[in-house]
GROMACS .gro file of N, CA and C in nm:
model
  468
    1MET      N    1   2.602   2.990   1.184
    1MET     CA    2   2.658   2.859   1.145
    1MET      C    3   2.520   2.742   1.165
    2LYS      N    4   2.496   2.791   1.270
    2LYS     CA    5   2.376   2.698   1.303
    2LYS      C    6   2.256   2.727   1.231
    3TYR      N    7   2.240   2.853   1.216
    3TYR     CA    8   2.085   2.878   1.100
    3TYR      C    9   2.131   2.817   0.947
    4LEU      N   10   2.278   2.781   0.947
    4LEU     CA   11   2.306   2.787   0.818
    4LEU      C   12   2.248   2.611   0.768
    5LEU      N   13   2.283   2.572   0.911
    5LEU     CA   14   2.262   2.399   0.871
    5LEU      C   15   2.127   2.429   0.887
    6PHE      N   16   2.066   2.411   1.012
    6PHE     CA   17   1.908   2.477   0.998
    6PHE      C   18   1.828   2.450   0.866
    7LEU      N   19   1.873   2.597   0.784
    7LEU     CA   20   1.822   2.646   0.650
    7LEU      C   21   1.818   2.478   0.594
    8PHE      N   22   1.985   2.428   0.560
    8PHE     CA   23   1.998   2.351   0.477
    8PHE      C   24   1.900   2.221   0.503
    9VAL      N   25   1.916   2.145   0.655
    9VAL     CA   26   1.821   2.089   0.713
    9VAL      C   27   1.660   2.070   0.602
   10LEU      N   28   1.637   2.159   0.632
   10LEU     CA   29   1.500   2.221   0.612
   10LEU      C   30   1.499   2.227   0.444
   11SER      N   31   1.579   2.270   0.377
   11SER     CA   32   1.568   2.254   0.192
   11SER      C   33   1.581   2.079   0.157
   12GLN      N   34   1.653   2.048   0.249
   12GLN     CA   35   1.685   1.913   0.219
   12GLN      C   36   1.554   1.846   0.233
   13SER      N   37   1.492   1.885   0.335
   13SER     CA   38   1.299   1.811   0.360
   13SER      C   39   1.215   1.832   0.275
   14PHE      N   40   1.198   1.994   0.197
   14PHE     CA   41   1.095   2.039   0.150
   14PHE      C   42   1.038   1.925   0.021
   15GLU      N   43   0.923   1.929   0.054
   15GLU     CA   44   0.835   1.858  -0.095
   15GLU      C   45   0.706   1.884  -0.090
   16VAL      N   46   0.719   1.886  -0.252
   16VAL     CA   47   0.527   1.955  -0.345
   16VAL      C   48   0.452   1.871  -0.305
   17TYR      N   49   0.346   1.847  -0.204
   17TYR     CA   50   0.270   1.687  -0.202
   17TYR      C   51   0.132   1.809  -0.349
   18SER      N   52   0.040   1.672  -0.388
   18SER     CA   53  -0.033   1.723  -0.424
   18SER      C   54  -0.158   1.626  -0.332
   19GLN      N   55  -0.262   1.741  -0.411
   19GLN     CA   56  -0.411   1.703  -0.286
   19GLN      C   57  -0.465   1.566  -0.361
   20ASP      N   58  -0.460   1.507  -0.518
   20ASP     CA   59  -0.463   1.445  -0.540
   20ASP      C   60  -0.386   1.301  -0.582
   21THR      N   61  -0.270   1.255  -0.474
   21THR     CA   62  -0.238   1.195  -0.432
   21THR      C   63  -0.244   1.059  -0.372
   22ILE      N   64  -0.252   0.925  -0.380
   22ILE     CA   65  -0.203   0.843  -0.235
   22ILE      C   66  -0.159   0.856  -0.130
   23ALA      N   67  -0.167   0.871  -0.031
   23ALA     CA   68  -0.065   0.819   0.081
   23ALA      C   69  -0.070   0.713   0.186
   24PHE      N   70  -0.054   0.665   0.159
   24PHE     CA   71  -0.023   0.517   0.244
   24PHE      C   72  -0.046   0.609   0.402
   25ASP      N   73  -0.151   0.570   0.448
   25ASP     CA   74  -0.148   0.598   0.625
   25ASP      C   75  -0.144   0.506   0.748
   26HIS      N   76  -0.139   0.505   0.883
   26HIS     CA   77  -0.152   0.402   0.968
   26HIS      C   78  -0.195   0.493   1.115
   27ASN      N   79  -0.251   0.383   1.176
   27ASN     CA   80  -0.356   0.420   1.292
   27ASN      C   81  -0.260   0.355   1.391
   28GLU      N   82  -0.331   0.314   1.484
   28GLU     CA   83  -0.277   0.218   1.579
   28GLU      C   84  -0.345   0.116   1.557
   29TRP      N   85  -0.453   0.103   1.510
   29TRP     CA   86  -0.539  -0.031   1.431
   29TRP      C   87  -0.452  -0.101   1.329
   30ASP      N   88  -0.438  -0.030   1.189
   30ASP     CA   89  -0.459  -0.087   1.077
   30ASP      C   90  -0.345   0.025   0.977
   31ASP      N   91  -0.324  -0.035   0.903
   31ASP     CA   92  -0.259   0.040   0.753
   31ASP      C   93  -0.345   0.092   0.634
   32TYR      N   94  -0.352   0.215   0.577
   32TYR     CA   95  -0.517   0.196   0.479
   32TYR      C   96  -0.428   0.360   0.405
   33TYR      N   97  -0.524   0.359   0.307
   33TYR     CA   98  -0.466   0.438   0.191
   33TYR      C   99  -0.566   0.534   0.166
   34SER      N  100  -0.508   0.694   0.166
   34SER     CA  101  -0.611   0.798   0.189
   34SER      C  102  -0.533   0.852   0.033
   35ILE      N  103  -0.602   0.993   0.029
   35ILE     CA  104  -0.679   1.076  -0.131
   35ILE      C  105  -0.658   1.141  -0.032
   36GLY      N  106  -0.594   1.319  -0.035
   36GLY     CA  107  -0.682   1.440  -0.008
   36GLY      C  108  -0.695   1.425   0.163
   37GLY      N  109  -0.728   1.333   0.253
   37GLY     CA  110  -0.746   1.352   0.367
   37GLY      C  111  -0.840   1.251   0.366
   38ASP      N  112  -0.907   1.207   0.291
   38ASP     CA  113  -1.052   1.101   0.236
   38ASP      C  114  -0.959   0.972   0.302
   39ARG      N  115  -1.016   0.854   0.365
   39ARG     CA  116  -1.017   0.676   0.391
   39ARG      C  117  -1.050   0.631   0.250
   40ILE      N  118  -0.956   0.524   0.160
   40ILE     CA  119  -0.995   0.476   0.079
   40ILE      C  120  -1.040   0.330   0.185
   41ASP      N  121  -1.150   0.235   0.164
   41ASP     CA  122  -1.155   0.227   0.249
   41ASP      C  123  -1.155   0.028   0.229
   42ASP      N  124  -1.192  -0.013   0.109
   42ASP     CA  125  -1.170  -0.095   0.003
   42ASP      C  126  -1.150  -0.078  -0.121
   43LEU      N  127  -1.130  -0.201  -0.208
   43LEU     CA  128  -1.036  -0.238  -0.296
   43LEU      C  129  -1.131  -0.109  -0.470
   44ASN      N  130  -1.260  -0.134  -0.456
   44ASN     CA  131  -1.367  -0.124  -0.502
   44ASN      C  132  -1.318   0.039  -0.529
   45GLU      N  133  -1.351   0.142  -0.385
   45GLU     CA  134  -1.292   0.274  -0.393
   45GLU      C  135  -1.205   0.305  -0.461
   46LEU      N  136  -1.080   0.241  -0.459
   46LEU     CA  137  -0.958   0.253  -0.464
   46LEU      C  138  -0.938   0.190  -0.667
   47ILE      N  139  -1.037   0.118  -0.704
   47ILE     CA  140  -1.039   0.129  -0.843
   47ILE      C  141  -1.103   0.230  -0.937
   48SER      N  142  -1.177   0.277  -0.777
   48SER     CA  143  -1.266   0.429  -0.871
   48SER      C  144  -1.181   0.496  -0.883
   49VAL      N  145  -1.041   0.567  -0.780
   49VAL     CA  146  -1.000   0.641  -0.813
   49VAL      C  147  -0.861   0.595  -0.906
   50VAL      N  148  -0.842   0.515  -0.867
   50VAL     CA  149  -0.697   0.494  -0.999
   50VAL      C  150  -0.779   0.456  -1.185
   51GLY      N  151  -0.881   0.494  -1.153
   51GLY     CA  152  -0.935   0.470  -1.292
   51GLY      C  153  -0.892   0.493  -1.394
   52SER      N  154  -0.877   0.683  -1.331
   52SER     CA  155  -0.838   0.736  -1.483
   52SER      C  156  -0.696   0.666  -1.566
   53ASN      N  157  -0.634   0.589  -1.522
   53ASN     CA  158  -0.488   0.578  -1.563
   53ASN      C  159  -0.495   0.422  -1.545
   54PRO      N  160  -0.447   0.350  -1.678
   54PRO     CA  161  -0.487   0.248  -1.741
   54PRO      C  162  -0.433   0.117  -1.633
   55ILE      N  163  -0.274   0.179  -1.615
   55ILE     CA  164  -0.240   0.055  -1.541
   55ILE      C  165  -0.253   0.058  -1.445
   56ALA      N  166  -0.267   0.156  -1.377
   56ALA     CA  167  -0.256   0.157  -1.238
   56ALA      C  168  -0.393   0.034  -1.182
   57LEU      N  169  -0.465   0.090  -1.255
   57LEU     CA  170  -0.617   0.023  -1.303
   57LEU      C  171  -0.612  -0.110  -1.303
   58GLN      N  172  -0.523  -0.171  -1.423
   58GLN     CA  173  -0.480  -0.328  -1.454
   58GLN      C  174  -0.450  -0.370  -1.264
   59TYR      N  175  -0.369  -0.328  -1.212
   59TYR     CA  176  -0.296  -0.356  -1.104
   59TYR      C  177  -0.420  -0.365  -1.006
   60ALA      N  178  -0.481  -0.262  -1.027
   60ALA     CA  179  -0.556  -0.288  -0.881
   60ALA      C  180  -0.651  -0.349  -0.919
   61GLN      N  181  -0.672  -0.442  -1.011
   61GLN     CA  182  -0.781  -0.515  -1.045
   61GLN      C  183  -0.743  -0.684  -1.056
   62LYS      N  184  -0.579  -0.676  -1.120
   62LYS     CA  185  -0.517  -0.821  -1.021
   62LYS      C  186  -0.573  -0.804  -0.895
   63ALA      N  187  -0.524  -0.685  -0.795
   63ALA     CA  188  -0.531  -0.702  -0.682
   63ALA      C  189  -0.679  -0.765  -0.602
   64GLN      N  190  -0.812  -0.715  -0.697
   64GLN     CA  191  -0.935  -0.788  -0.619
   64GLN      C  192  -0.927  -0.898  -0.721
   65GLY      N  193  -0.832  -0.976  -0.817
   65GLY     CA  194  -0.898  -1.104  -0.825
   65GLY      C  195  -0.798  -1.183  -0.720
   66PHE      N  196  -0.647  -1.155  -0.671
   66PHE     CA  197  -0.563  -1.179  -0.534
   66PHE      C  198  -0.660  -1.257  -0.445
   67LYS      N  199  -0.760  -1.148  -0.377
   67LYS     CA  200  -0.798  -1.109  -0.276
   67LYS      C  201  -0.939  -1.197  -0.269
   68PHE      N  202  -1.000  -1.235  -0.395
   68PHE     CA  203  -1.096  -1.285  -0.412
   68PHE      C  204  -1.021  -1.457  -0.390
   69GLY      N  205  -0.941  -1.535  -0.499
   69GLY     CA  206  -0.864  -1.617  -0.439
   69GLY      C  207  -0.784  -1.642  -0.304
   70SER      N  208  -0.749  -1.535  -0.284
   70SER     CA  209  -0.729  -1.525  -0.141
   70SER      C  210  -0.813  -1.615  -0.032
   71ALA      N  211  -0.924  -1.553  -0.045
   71ALA     CA  212  -1.080  -1.554   0.061
   71ALA      C  213  -1.087  -1.732   0.020
   72ILE      N  214  -1.113  -1.753  -0.126
   72ILE     CA  215  -1.122  -1.894  -0.164
   72ILE      C  216  -1.001  -2.026  -0.099
   73LEU      N  217  -0.931  -1.954  -0.074
   73LEU     CA  218  -0.823  -2.090  -0.056
   73LEU      C  219  -0.873  -2.114   0.138
   74LEU      N  220  -0.835  -1.992   0.184
   74LEU     CA  221  -0.856  -1.974   0.346
   74LEU      C  222  -0.961  -2.030   0.414
   75CYS      N  223  -1.114  -2.016   0.325
   75CYS     CA  224  -1.223  -2.096   0.328
   75CYS      C  225  -1.208  -2.214   0.349
   76THR      N  226  -1.136  -2.268   0.199
   76THR     CA  227  -1.080  -2.447   0.174
   76THR      C  228  -1.046  -2.467   0.284
   77SER      N  229  -0.933  -2.402   0.348
   77SER     CA  230  -0.829  -2.448   0.459
   77SER      C  231  -0.941  -2.398   0.626
   78ILE      N  232  -1.036  -2.356   0.606
   78ILE     CA  233  -1.026  -2.418   0.723
   78ILE      C  234  -1.159  -2.560   0.734
   79LEU      N  235  -1.246  -2.564   0.588
   79LEU     CA  236  -1.285  -2.686   0.594
   79LEU      C  237  -1.219  -2.761   0.596
   80THR      N  238  -1.091  -2.785   0.514
   80THR     CA  239  -1.007  -2.877   0.536
   80THR      C  240  -0.940  -2.980   0.690
   81VAL      N  241  -0.935  -2.847   0.743
   81VAL     CA  242  -0.914  -2.854   0.885
   81VAL      C  243  -0.957  -2.912   0.978
   82SER      N  244  -1.093  -2.850   0.955
   82SER     CA  245  -1.180  -2.888   1.047
   82SER      C  246  -1.201  -3.089   0.985
   83ALA      N  247  -1.258  -3.113   0.910
   83ALA     CA  248  -1.241  -3.305   0.760
   83ALA      C  249  -1.113  -3.324   0.875
   84ALA      N  250  -1.008  -3.295   0.902
   84ALA     CA  251  -0.928  -3.378   0.948
   84ALA      C  252  -0.968  -3.363   1.092
   85ALA      N  253  -0.967  -3.250   1.169
   85ALA     CA  254  -0.990  -3.259   1.325
   85ALA      C  255  -1.094  -3.323   1.381
   86GLY      N  256  -1.184  -3.356   1.203
   86GLY     CA  257  -1.319  -3.443   1.308
   86GLY      C  258  -1.313  -3.528   1.403
   87PRO      N  259  -1.488  -3.559   1.442
   87PRO     CA  260  -1.483  -3.685   1.497
   87PRO      C  261  -1.433  -3.805   1.381
   88GLY      N  262  -1.336  -3.806   1.391
   88GLY     CA  263  -1.251  -3.926   1.313
   88GLY      C  264  -1.260  -4.090   1.362
   89GLN      N  265  -1.261  -4.132   1.474
   89GLN     CA  266  -1.241  -4.245   1.521
   89GLN      C  267  -1.244  -4.329   1.450
   90ASN      N  268  -1.331  -4.347   1.333
   90ASN     CA  269  -1.305  -4.443   1.243
   90ASN      C  270  -1.222  -4.469   1.107
   91SER      N  271  -1.178  -4.365   1.093
   91SER     CA  272  -1.030  -4.284   0.978
   91SER      C  273  -0.943  -4.322   1.031
   92LEU      N  274  -0.888  -4.382   0.935
   92LEU     CA  275  -0.764  -4.382   0.937
   92LEU      C  276  -0.634  -4.282   0.978
   93GLU      N  277  -0.515  -4.318   1.022
   93GLU     CA  278  -0.424  -4.247   1.070
   93GLU      C  279  -0.369  -4.132   0.912
   94LYS      N  280  -0.350  -4.240   0.803
   94LYS     CA  281  -0.331  -4.176   0.691
   94LYS      C  282  -0.427  -4.066   0.610
   95ASP      N  283  -0.563  -4.089   0.642
   95ASP     CA  284  -0.629  -3.974   0.585
   95ASP      C  285  -0.629  -3.856   0.668
   96ARG      N  286  -0.605  -3.851   0.817
   96ARG     CA  287  -0.601  -3.766   0.886
   96ARG      C  288  -0.452  -3.626   0.852
   97LEU      N  289  -0.382  -3.753   0.798
   97LEU     CA  290  -0.203  -3.677   0.745
   97LEU      C  291  -0.247  -3.621   0.598
   98LYS      N  292  -0.361  -3.658   0.579
   98LYS     CA  293  -0.371  -3.647   0.427
   98LYS      C  294  -0.446  -3.477   0.418
   99TRP      N  295  -0.533  -3.526   0.492
   99TRP     CA  296  -0.655  -3.376   0.495
   99TRP      C  297  -0.529  -3.301   0.595
  100TYR      N  298  -0.453  -3.273   0.667
  100TYR     CA  299  -0.326  -3.203   0.674
  100TYR      C  300  -0.268  -3.146   0.592
  101GLY      N  301  -0.268  -3.256   0.511
  101GLY     CA  302  -0.132  -3.195   0.420
  101GLY      C  303  -0.197  -3.116   0.314
  102ILE      N  304  -0.339  -3.121   0.268
  102ILE     CA  305  -0.470  -3.075   0.192
  102ILE      C  306  -0.454  -2.861   0.273
  103SER      N  307  -0.479  -2.921   0.372
  103SER     CA  308  -0.499  -2.778   0.462
  103SER      C  309  -0.383  -2.680   0.427
  104ALA      N  310  -0.258  -2.741   0.463
  104ALA     CA  311  -0.150  -2.632   0.504
  104ALA      C  312  -0.119  -2.601   0.338
  105LEU      N  313  -0.148  -2.677   0.284
  105LEU     CA  314  -0.108  -2.614   0.168
  105LEU      C  315  -0.213  -2.508   0.097
  106THR      N  316  -0.356  -2.526   0.115
  106THR     CA  317  -0.451  -2.406   0.111
  106THR      C  318  -0.417  -2.327   0.193
  107ILE      N  319  -0.379  -2.333   0.337
  107ILE     CA  320  -0.323  -2.235   0.403
  107ILE      C  321  -0.245  -2.149   0.333
  108SER      N  322  -0.098  -2.184   0.295
  108SER     CA  323   0.007  -2.146   0.253
  108SER      C  324  -0.040  -2.043   0.075
  109ALA      N  325  -0.097  -2.105   0.083
  109ALA     CA  326  -0.145  -2.033  -0.101
  109ALA      C  327  -0.230  -1.973  -0.067
  110GLY      N  328  -0.313  -1.936   0.008
  110GLY     CA  329  -0.446  -1.815   0.086
  110GLY      C  330  -0.389  -1.753   0.092
  111LEU      N  331  -0.243  -1.722   0.200
  111LEU     CA  332  -0.143  -1.651   0.220
  111LEU      C  333  -0.065  -1.553   0.152
  112MET      N  334   0.027  -1.680   0.011
  112MET     CA  335   0.086  -1.575  -0.099
  112MET      C  336   0.012  -1.544  -0.150
  113SER      N  337  -0.149  -1.552  -0.178
  113SER     CA  338  -0.223  -1.481  -0.285
  113SER      C  339  -0.290  -1.334  -0.213
  114TYR      N  340  -0.313  -1.344  -0.111
  114TYR     CA  341  -0.267  -1.221   0.009
  114TYR      C  342  -0.184  -1.148  -0.026
  115HIS      N  343  -0.095  -1.182  -0.004
  115HIS     CA  344   0.035  -1.108  -0.085
  115HIS      C  345   0.096  -1.050  -0.185
  116VAL      N  346   0.030  -1.151  -0.294
  116VAL     CA  347   0.052  -1.085  -0.414
  116VAL      C  348  -0.053  -0.945  -0.489
  117LYS      N  349  -0.191  -0.978  -0.379
  117LYS     CA  350  -0.312  -0.888  -0.359
  117LYS      C  351  -0.201  -0.732  -0.304
  118ASN      N  352  -0.155  -0.736  -0.219
  118ASN     CA  353  -0.091  -0.657  -0.139
  118ASN      C  354   0.005  -0.558  -0.235
  119LYS      N  355   0.130  -0.688  -0.305
  119LYS     CA  356   0.181  -0.620  -0.402
  119LYS      C  357   0.104  -0.540  -0.517
  120ASN      N  358   0.058  -0.583  -0.568
  120ASN     CA  359  -0.038  -0.543  -0.704
  120ASN      C  360  -0.107  -0.408  -0.625
  121GLU      N  361  -0.173  -0.374  -0.494
  121GLU     CA  362  -0.202  -0.207  -0.414
  121GLU      C  363  -0.139  -0.130  -0.461
  122GLU      N  364   0.011  -0.190  -0.413
  122GLU     CA  365   0.079  -0.049  -0.374
  122GLU      C  366   0.143  -0.060  -0.526
  123ARG      N  367   0.165  -0.141  -0.663
  123ARG     CA  368   0.174  -0.094  -0.797
  123ARG      C  369   0.083  -0.036  -0.818
  124ALA      N  370  -0.066  -0.052  -0.823
  124ALA     CA  371  -0.114   0.049  -0.825
  124ALA      C  372  -0.101   0.166  -0.737
  125VAL      N  373  -0.086   0.170  -0.685
  125VAL     CA  374  -0.104   0.328  -0.607
  125VAL      C  375   0.021   0.410  -0.682
  126ARG      N  376   0.137   0.277  -0.655
  126ARG     CA  377   0.281   0.398  -0.680
  126ARG      C  378   0.261   0.453  -0.838
  127GLU      N  379   0.179   0.413  -0.960
  127GLU     CA  380   0.193   0.352  -1.058
  127GLU      C  381   0.115   0.532  -1.105
  128TYR      N  382   0.011   0.539  -1.028
  128TYR     CA  383  -0.132   0.615  -1.020
  128TYR      C  384  -0.052   0.781  -0.942
  129ASN      N  385   0.082   0.727  -0.830
  129ASN     CA  386   0.074   0.882  -0.789
  129ASN      C  387   0.229   0.939  -0.833
  130LYS      N  388   0.278   0.841  -0.982
  130LYS     CA  389   0.407   0.829  -1.038
  130LYS      C  390   0.300   0.945  -1.178
  131SER      N  391   0.196   0.928  -1.222
  131SER     CA  392   0.169   0.976  -1.335
  131SER      C  393   0.087   1.120  -1.251
  132ARG      N  394   0.068   1.117  -1.117
  132ARG     CA  395  -0.002   1.268  -1.114
  132ARG      C  396   0.075   1.376  -1.073
  133SER      N  397   0.191   1.244  -1.010
  133SER     CA  398   0.390   1.374  -0.913
  133SER      C  399   0.405   1.439  -1.121
  134ALA      N  400   0.404   1.378  -1.215
  134ALA     CA  401   0.456   1.448  -1.321
  134ALA      C  402   0.341   1.581  -1.349
  135LYS      N  403   0.247   1.587  -1.302
  135LYS     CA  404   0.199   1.678  -1.322
  135LYS      C  405   0.169   1.846  -1.223
  136LEU      N  406   0.247   1.769  -1.127
  136LEU     CA  407   0.310   1.882  -1.023
  136LEU      C  408   0.383   1.963  -1.117
  137PRO      N  409   0.380   2.100  -1.046
  137PRO     CA  410   0.501   2.238  -1.081
  137PRO      C  411   0.619   2.206  -1.043
  138ASN      N  412   0.711   2.187  -1.057
  138ASN     CA  413   0.870   2.164  -1.021
  138ASN      C  414   0.868   2.287  -0.946
  139GLY      N  415   0.897   2.239  -0.866
  139GLY     CA  416   0.923   2.346  -0.729
  139GLY      C  417   1.060   2.380  -0.718
  140GLN      N  418   1.136   2.485  -0.577
  140GLN     CA  419   1.298   2.471  -0.630
  140GLN      C  420   1.286   2.561  -0.459
  141LEU      N  421   1.355   2.524  -0.406
  141LEU     CA  422   1.348   2.640  -0.269
  141LEU      C  423   1.495   2.631  -0.249
  142ASP      N  424   1.554   2.784  -0.240
  142ASP     CA  425   1.695   2.805  -0.200
  142ASP      C  426   1.695   2.966  -0.098
  143VAL      N  427   1.823   2.969  -0.053
  143VAL     CA  428   1.865   3.026   0.049
  143VAL      C  429   1.929   3.175  -0.058
  144ILE      N  430   1.880   3.254  -0.021
  144ILE     CA  431   1.924   3.365  -0.077
  144ILE      C  432   1.979   3.472   0.078
  145LEU      N  433   2.097   3.530  -0.006
  145LEU     CA  434   2.166   3.648   0.115
  145LEU      C  435   2.138   3.809   0.038
  146SER      N  436   2.101   3.840   0.071
  146SER     CA  437   2.037   3.972   0.094
  146SER      C  438   2.081   4.107   0.139
  147MET      N  439   2.025   4.247   0.093
  147MET     CA  440   2.060   4.322   0.211
  147MET      C  441   2.055   4.324   0.371
  148ARG      N  442   1.907   4.264   0.360
  148ARG     CA  443   1.836   4.224   0.487
  148ARG      C  444   1.902   4.145   0.552
  149GLY      N  445   1.978   3.991   0.497
  149GLY     CA  446   2.023   3.888   0.540
  149GLY      C  447   1.955   3.747   0.448
  150PHE      N  448   1.983   3.681   0.530
  150PHE     CA  449   1.940   3.516   0.429
  150PHE      C  450   1.782   3.579   0.485
  151GLY      N  451   1.737   3.423   0.332
  151GLY     CA  452   1.631   3.409   0.300
  151GLY      C  453   1.558   3.317   0.281
  152ILE      N  454   1.410   3.235   0.230
  152ILE     CA  455   1.428   3.112   0.156
  152ILE      C  456   1.351   3.207   0.038
  153LYS      N  457   1.405   3.193  -0.085
  153LYS     CA  458   1.339   3.180  -0.156
  153LYS      C  459   1.254   3.034  -0.234
  154ILE      N  460   1.141   3.064  -0.290
  154ILE     CA  461   1.043   2.953  -0.344
  154ILE      C  462   1.005   2.933  -0.456
  155THR      N  463   1.073   2.859  -0.570
  155THR     CA  464   1.009   2.927  -0.681
  155THR      C  465   0.889   2.801  -0.755
  156PHE      N  466   0.791   2.767  -0.779
  156PHE     CA  467   0.679   2.756  -0.868
  156PHE      C  468   0.739   2.734  -1.000
   0.00000   0.00000   0.00000
């Protein structure tokens, strides 16, 4: 009975992976995408990988645009914080509050833009993998009983 349970669990965890699908990997320092064991380092490399799928390419290009916007907004927030916290003994307290408010808005907008970039990256990878998985052969794993005993039959 233990063997049947083991084989059932094994058959439920069997999946066919292709070498040309993009996987989400991580190590102790960061999260990244990889294809066929090779790491995808930046968005330009992701765009070149998903270029054959027009929908995935569109999402990857959107992600690149949001990455640029996020960088601009976060750099602007650094400048506005420095303007607010700078040596301003002559400036009014209202001016400082105005600059802190502007910096809070630019920080939150920059972080939201970075979040949208990450979501578009995920959508690009999902669309690319969906188009690749349709080309994979349909695999089937069966447990069979023959004259020699139990066995596993893999059909592609």
